[in-house]
Short mmCIF file of C-alpha atoms in Angstrom, two decimals:
data_model
loop_
_atom_site.label_atom_id
_atom_site.label_comp_id
_atom_site.label_asym_id
_atom_site.label_seq_id
_atom_site.Cartn_x
_atom_site.Cartn_y
_atom_site.Cartn_z
CA MET A 6 8.19 13.65 48.01
CA GLY A 7 4.72 15.77 47.12
CA GLN A 8 6.27 18.14 45.26
CA ASN A 9 7.91 16.10 43.38
CA THR A 10 5.19 13.94 42.21
CA THR A 11 3.23 16.90 40.91
CA ASP A 12 5.71 18.31 39.36
CA ASN A 13 7.36 14.99 37.08
CA ARG A 14 3.27 14.66 36.68
CA LEU A 15 3.28 18.44 34.92
CA LEU A 16 6.71 17.51 33.08
CA VAL A 17 4.90 13.72 31.78
CA TRP A 18 1.72 15.97 30.60
CA VAL A 19 3.82 18.65 28.76
CA ALA A 20 5.85 16.18 26.82
CA LEU A 21 2.44 14.82 26.07
CA GLY A 22 1.73 17.25 24.73
CA ILE A 23 5.07 17.55 22.48
CA VAL A 24 4.41 14.21 21.12
CA TYR A 25 0.85 14.42 20.44
CA VAL A 26 1.56 18.67 18.82
CA VAL A 27 4.47 17.79 17.09
CA TRP A 28 4.64 13.94 15.80
CA GLY A 29 0.58 15.54 14.84
CA SER A 30 2.45 18.47 12.93
CA THR A 31 4.97 16.77 11.14
CA TYR A 32 2.79 15.60 8.46
CA LEU A 33 2.11 19.35 7.51
CA GLY A 34 5.95 19.07 7.46
CA ILE A 35 5.76 16.97 4.96
CA ALA A 36 3.28 18.59 3.08
CA ILE A 37 5.55 21.13 2.91
CA ALA A 38 8.68 20.61 2.80
CA VAL A 39 8.22 18.39 -0.57
CA GLU A 40 5.83 21.27 -2.18
CA THR A 41 8.72 22.40 -4.19
CA ILE A 42 12.11 19.78 -2.82
CA PRO A 43 12.12 15.84 -3.77
CA PRO A 44 10.57 13.67 -1.29
CA MET A 45 12.67 11.66 -1.12
CA LEU A 46 16.01 13.56 -0.99
CA SER A 47 13.50 16.77 1.28
CA GLY A 48 13.73 12.94 4.10
CA ALA A 49 17.64 12.13 3.20
CA MET A 50 18.33 16.06 4.38
CA ARG A 51 16.34 15.48 7.12
CA PHE A 52 17.09 11.99 8.96
CA VAL A 53 20.69 12.17 7.69
CA THR A 54 21.16 15.98 9.24
CA ALA A 55 18.68 14.92 12.22
CA GLY A 56 21.43 11.67 12.58
CA ILE A 57 24.57 13.52 12.11
CA LEU A 58 23.17 16.01 15.24
CA LEU A 59 21.70 13.06 17.90
CA GLY A 60 25.31 11.75 16.72
CA GLY A 61 27.65 13.99 17.80
CA PHE A 62 25.17 14.72 20.98
CA LEU A 63 26.00 11.48 22.28
CA LEU A 64 29.76 11.71 21.18
CA ALA A 65 30.14 14.94 22.71
CA LYS A 66 28.10 13.52 26.30
CA ASN A 67 29.32 9.89 25.94
CA GLY A 68 31.69 9.39 23.56
CA THR A 69 32.36 6.30 21.62
CA ALA A 70 30.63 3.67 24.81
CA ALA A 71 28.05 4.82 23.43
CA PHE A 72 28.14 3.37 20.27
CA ARG A 73 29.78 0.46 20.96
CA MET A 74 27.27 -2.55 19.83
CA THR A 75 28.28 -6.29 18.04
CA ARG A 76 28.08 -6.56 13.97
CA ARG A 77 24.58 -7.94 14.07
CA GLU A 78 23.17 -5.58 16.35
CA PHE A 79 24.40 -2.72 13.49
CA VAL A 80 22.75 -4.72 11.16
CA GLY A 81 19.63 -5.14 12.88
CA ALA A 82 19.29 -0.90 13.21
CA ALA A 83 20.31 -0.44 9.74
CA VAL A 84 17.81 -2.81 8.42
CA ALA A 85 14.99 -0.89 10.81
CA GLY A 86 16.22 1.96 9.50
CA LEU A 87 15.72 0.99 5.96
CA LEU A 88 11.99 -0.50 6.67
CA LEU A 89 10.79 2.91 9.06
CA LEU A 90 12.46 5.47 6.95
CA THR A 91 13.66 4.72 3.69
CA LEU A 92 10.72 2.87 2.73
CA GLY A 93 7.99 3.52 5.60
CA ASN A 94 8.60 7.77 5.40
CA GLY A 95 9.94 8.26 1.78
CA LEU A 96 6.58 6.67 0.98
CA LEU A 97 4.78 8.71 3.03
CA ALA A 98 6.54 12.03 1.67
CA VAL A 99 5.76 10.58 -1.94
CA ALA A 100 1.90 10.60 -0.85
CA GLU A 101 1.70 13.34 0.65
CA GLN A 102 2.40 15.02 -3.46
CA HIS A 103 -0.92 13.52 -4.18
CA ILE A 104 -3.15 13.59 -0.90
CA SER A 105 -4.06 15.13 1.94
CA THR A 106 -2.06 15.02 5.24
CA GLY A 107 -5.19 14.54 7.41
CA LEU A 108 -6.15 12.03 4.70
CA ALA A 109 -2.55 10.32 5.02
CA ALA A 110 -2.60 10.30 8.59
CA LEU A 111 -5.32 8.74 9.22
CA LEU A 112 -4.40 6.05 6.65
CA VAL A 113 -0.82 5.87 8.57
CA ALA A 114 -3.15 5.09 11.78
CA SER A 115 -3.65 1.78 10.54
CA VAL A 116 -0.03 0.95 12.00
CA PRO A 117 -1.23 -1.12 15.09
CA LEU A 118 -3.56 -2.83 13.18
CA TRP A 119 -1.06 -4.76 11.17
CA LEU A 120 1.26 -5.19 13.59
CA VAL A 121 -2.07 -7.08 15.09
CA MET A 122 -2.47 -9.95 11.60
CA PHE A 123 1.58 -10.06 11.63
CA ARG A 124 1.12 -12.27 15.20
CA PHE A 125 -0.89 -14.70 13.31
CA VAL A 126 2.24 -15.21 11.57
CA VAL A 127 4.11 -16.18 14.51
CA ARG A 128 1.29 -18.17 15.91
CA ASP A 129 0.16 -15.17 18.82
CA ARG A 130 -3.58 -15.27 19.18
CA PRO A 131 -3.78 -11.43 20.01
CA LYS A 132 -7.22 -10.98 22.29
CA THR A 133 -11.20 -11.14 21.02
CA LEU A 134 -11.78 -7.75 21.21
CA THR A 135 -8.15 -7.02 19.78
CA LEU A 136 -9.74 -8.69 16.97
CA ALA A 137 -12.97 -6.62 17.38
CA GLY A 138 -10.62 -3.62 16.61
CA VAL A 139 -8.91 -4.86 13.84
CA LEU A 140 -11.71 -5.94 12.28
CA VAL A 141 -13.25 -2.46 12.77
CA GLY A 142 -9.70 -0.34 12.03
CA LEU A 143 -9.50 -2.22 8.78
CA ALA A 144 -13.40 -1.38 7.32
CA GLY A 145 -12.56 2.61 8.17
CA VAL A 146 -9.15 2.15 6.14
CA ALA A 147 -10.92 0.42 3.52
CA ALA A 148 -14.10 3.01 3.91
CA LEU A 149 -10.93 5.50 3.33
CA SER A 150 -9.40 3.68 0.33
CA LEU A 151 -12.33 3.60 -1.92
CA THR A 152 -13.75 6.37 -1.38
CA GLY A 153 -11.33 8.67 0.72
CA GLY A 154 -9.81 9.89 -3.08
CA GLN A 155 -10.56 11.83 -5.96
CA GLY A 156 -9.01 11.06 -9.15
CA ALA A 157 -6.14 8.63 -10.30
CA ASN A 158 -3.38 10.70 -8.61
CA SER A 159 -5.76 10.52 -5.29
CA THR A 160 -6.22 6.76 -5.91
CA THR A 161 -1.93 6.48 -6.63
CA GLY A 162 -1.05 8.19 -3.10
CA ILE A 163 -3.35 5.83 -0.63
CA ILE A 164 -1.85 2.96 -2.45
CA VAL A 165 1.77 4.92 -1.73
CA VAL A 166 0.90 5.15 1.64
CA LEU A 167 -0.64 2.66 2.81
CA ILE A 168 2.50 0.70 0.99
CA GLY A 169 4.40 2.83 3.24
CA SER A 170 2.70 2.29 6.45
CA LEU A 171 2.91 -1.92 5.62
CA SER A 172 6.75 -1.61 5.17
CA TRP A 173 6.61 0.69 8.89
CA ALA A 174 4.83 -2.34 10.10
CA VAL A 175 6.92 -4.82 9.36
CA GLY A 176 9.89 -2.87 10.74
CA SER A 177 8.69 -2.87 13.92
CA PHE A 178 7.63 -6.38 13.95
CA LEU A 179 11.11 -7.01 13.46
CA SER A 180 12.72 -4.87 15.14
CA SER A 181 11.57 -6.43 18.36
CA ARG A 182 12.53 -9.58 17.18
CA ILE A 183 16.00 -8.53 16.19
CA SER A 184 19.41 -7.60 17.70
CA MET A 185 19.44 -3.49 18.72
CA PRO A 186 21.71 -1.33 19.88
CA SER A 187 21.45 -1.53 23.63
CA ASN A 188 21.59 2.31 23.56
CA PRO A 189 18.55 3.10 22.10
CA PHE A 190 19.76 6.80 21.05
CA ALA A 191 22.40 5.10 19.16
CA ALA A 192 20.34 2.93 17.69
CA SER A 193 18.40 5.70 16.38
CA THR A 194 21.21 7.53 15.13
CA ILE A 195 22.26 4.41 12.66
CA GLU A 196 18.51 3.90 11.73
CA MET A 197 18.64 7.94 11.08
CA LEU A 198 21.62 8.01 9.30
CA VAL A 199 21.28 4.45 6.87
CA GLY A 200 17.22 5.75 6.90
CA GLY A 201 18.31 8.79 5.16
CA VAL A 202 21.49 7.12 2.81
CA GLY A 203 19.02 4.52 1.62
CA LEU A 204 16.50 7.84 0.37
CA VAL A 205 19.75 9.18 -1.37
CA VAL A 206 19.78 6.10 -3.45
CA LEU A 207 16.30 5.28 -3.96
CA GLY A 208 15.53 9.09 -4.74
CA ALA A 209 18.36 8.81 -7.35
CA GLY A 210 17.03 5.38 -8.86
CA LEU A 211 13.29 6.79 -9.44
CA GLY A 212 15.69 9.99 -11.34
CA GLU A 213 14.71 12.89 -8.53
CA ARG A 214 17.29 15.35 -8.85
CA PHE A 215 17.94 18.58 -6.18
CA ASP A 216 17.74 22.14 -8.53
CA LEU A 217 18.63 24.22 -5.46
CA ALA A 218 17.53 27.21 -6.83
CA ALA A 219 13.88 25.97 -7.53
CA VAL A 220 13.53 25.78 -3.04
CA SER A 221 11.28 27.87 -1.70
CA GLY A 222 12.40 29.78 1.70
CA ARG A 223 8.85 27.58 2.56
CA SER A 224 9.63 24.31 2.14
CA TRP A 225 13.64 25.02 3.36
CA ALA A 226 11.15 26.19 6.94
CA GLY A 227 9.25 23.05 6.71
CA LEU A 228 12.25 21.25 6.53
CA ALA A 229 14.35 22.81 8.95
CA TYR A 230 11.22 21.98 11.58
CA LEU A 231 11.21 18.56 10.58
CA ILE A 232 15.03 18.04 11.99
CA LEU A 233 14.69 19.97 14.86
CA VAL A 234 10.92 20.16 16.25
CA GLY A 235 9.78 16.81 14.82
CA SER A 236 12.60 14.32 15.03
CA LEU A 237 14.67 15.93 17.23
CA VAL A 238 12.33 17.30 19.73
CA GLY A 239 9.95 14.98 19.71
CA PHE A 240 12.13 12.28 19.87
CA THR A 241 13.93 13.15 22.54
CA SER A 242 10.32 13.53 24.59
CA PHE A 243 8.93 10.07 23.50
CA VAL A 244 12.01 8.91 24.83
CA TRP A 245 11.88 10.29 28.15
CA LEU A 246 7.86 9.66 28.62
CA LEU A 247 8.89 6.14 28.24
CA GLY A 248 10.48 6.14 31.62
CA ASN A 249 8.56 8.05 32.86
CA ALA A 250 4.99 6.77 32.17
CA PRO A 251 2.32 4.42 32.37
CA ILE A 252 2.70 3.21 28.35
CA SER A 253 -0.88 2.84 28.39
CA LEU A 254 -0.86 6.87 28.59
CA VAL A 255 1.80 7.02 26.30
CA SER A 256 0.57 5.07 23.24
CA THR A 257 -2.69 7.24 23.64
CA TYR A 258 -0.47 9.48 20.34
CA ALA A 259 -1.17 7.18 17.93
CA TYR A 260 -4.90 7.97 17.85
CA VAL A 261 -3.99 11.93 18.81
CA ASN A 262 -1.41 12.35 15.60
CA PRO A 263 -3.85 11.91 13.15
CA ALA A 264 -6.42 14.38 15.05
CA VAL A 265 -3.94 16.87 14.90
CA ALA A 266 -2.94 16.20 11.51
CA VAL A 267 -6.10 16.78 10.07
CA ALA A 268 -6.92 20.28 12.25
CA LEU A 269 -3.65 21.63 10.75
CA GLY A 270 -4.14 20.79 7.12
CA ALA A 271 -7.89 22.23 7.46
CA LEU A 272 -6.41 25.19 9.19
CA VAL A 273 -2.81 25.86 7.67
CA LEU A 274 -3.40 24.31 4.48
CA SER A 275 -7.02 24.96 4.08
CA GLU A 276 -7.99 20.81 3.02
CA PRO A 277 -11.43 19.98 2.73
CA VAL A 278 -12.33 17.49 5.65
CA THR A 279 -15.35 15.90 3.87
CA LEU A 280 -17.58 14.07 5.72
CA ARG A 281 -15.96 10.75 4.48
CA ILE A 282 -12.70 11.77 5.49
CA LEU A 283 -14.23 12.36 9.14
CA GLY A 284 -15.95 9.07 9.15
CA GLY A 285 -13.92 6.54 7.86
CA GLY A 286 -11.48 8.05 10.31
CA LEU A 287 -13.30 8.04 12.91
CA VAL A 288 -13.41 4.33 12.75
CA ILE A 289 -9.66 3.99 12.10
CA LEU A 290 -9.46 5.74 15.77
CA ILE A 291 -11.87 3.76 17.47
CA GLY A 292 -10.69 0.49 15.96
CA VAL A 293 -6.93 1.36 17.32
CA ALA A 294 -8.17 2.46 21.00
CA LEU A 295 -9.75 -0.56 20.92
CA VAL A 296 -6.55 -2.41 20.02
CA ILE A 297 -4.39 -0.14 22.27
CA SER A 298 -5.99 -0.49 25.70
CA THR A 299 -6.51 -4.22 25.62
CA GLU A 300 -3.70 -4.81 24.50
CA ARG A 301 -0.44 -4.71 27.34
CA LYS A 302 2.21 -3.20 25.15
CA ARG A 303 5.79 -2.79 26.16
CA PRO A 304 8.47 -0.36 25.63
CA GLN A 305 10.51 -1.77 22.20
CA SER A 306 13.40 -0.42 21.26
CA VAL A 307 13.81 3.13 20.41
CA GLY A 308 15.41 3.27 17.54
CA GLU A 309 11.59 8.75 13.04
CA SER A 310 7.97 8.23 11.29
CA LEU A 311 7.66 9.01 10.70
CA ASP A 312 5.57 10.75 10.24
CA SER A 313 6.76 9.22 9.87
CA GLY A 314 8.16 11.99 12.67
CA GLY A 315 10.36 8.73 12.48
CA ASP A 316 13.29 8.07 14.30
CA VAL A 317 11.28 5.65 16.31
CA ARG A 318 10.82 1.98 15.88
CA LEU A 319 7.69 1.58 18.04
CA GLY A 320 6.18 -0.96 19.70
CA VAL A 321 4.00 1.17 21.77
CA GLY A 322 0.64 1.00 19.73
CA GLY A 323 2.97 -0.06 16.91
CA GLY A 324 2.40 3.72 16.36
CA GLN A 325 4.52 6.33 13.32
CA GLU A 326 6.49 9.39 13.47
CA PRO A 327 6.03 10.78 10.38
#
């Protein structure tokens, strides 16, 4: 009995370490992929491929029973996919063409703050300490938004990533209030496929064109990492954690991922880590930590980010897998 408990604890920390590192590293993967692949189309290839792989695995293991759902549940998953992946992760990829991966990750960390604000809309008054965390976190977002970038391109990137984060927050908020497929992996498959198709349409509408000859081996490697490691390995580890670890522990990824992203951006891409980014980022993470630690979160249906990797509709801290 004691041995089983020890083994389970070890597995919990291994899975948590995977979520920490893998989801934190997806910001770097996105930046490398969009070096030579248009951002919307890179996301489309990522999510459609991951959706096909995950869906194929489900069919092989459970047959069509895994995808039994009502039309309303299918529409719910499709809407979530469009908000989370098409807009949330798609805009993140666009933003990373203009700002550093570390800055993008820190701004994305504000998602739990938006979720608390949305609760006022449904007259669900959060705790006082939660509101304090929101105010602290938003002050950090404002500081980074006003001082984190340099030049018009950086300003554009900051605005785009904040819009994407807002879309992710809306998707997370709505997904706990609308009908979703009971099988979380089936829900994720639909979200990825619909979100990927949405990215194709949006990318084409914005004039993106795919030039196979122009894509570097480095970008292909980044895209492969996002599909196999970021979406599938990270997602599977996260789903396992939801059923085997306290939600208070699982939700800590929401403020560990940005730190991993900042470190990897500096080490691999030589991105500058300024005192303003460190200061503003620290304020955001303190605010998010206050929100998560004072709110009793329940795991919502699981269906990034992305970072947005990007396949999970999170009620857990309202975080984003890019």
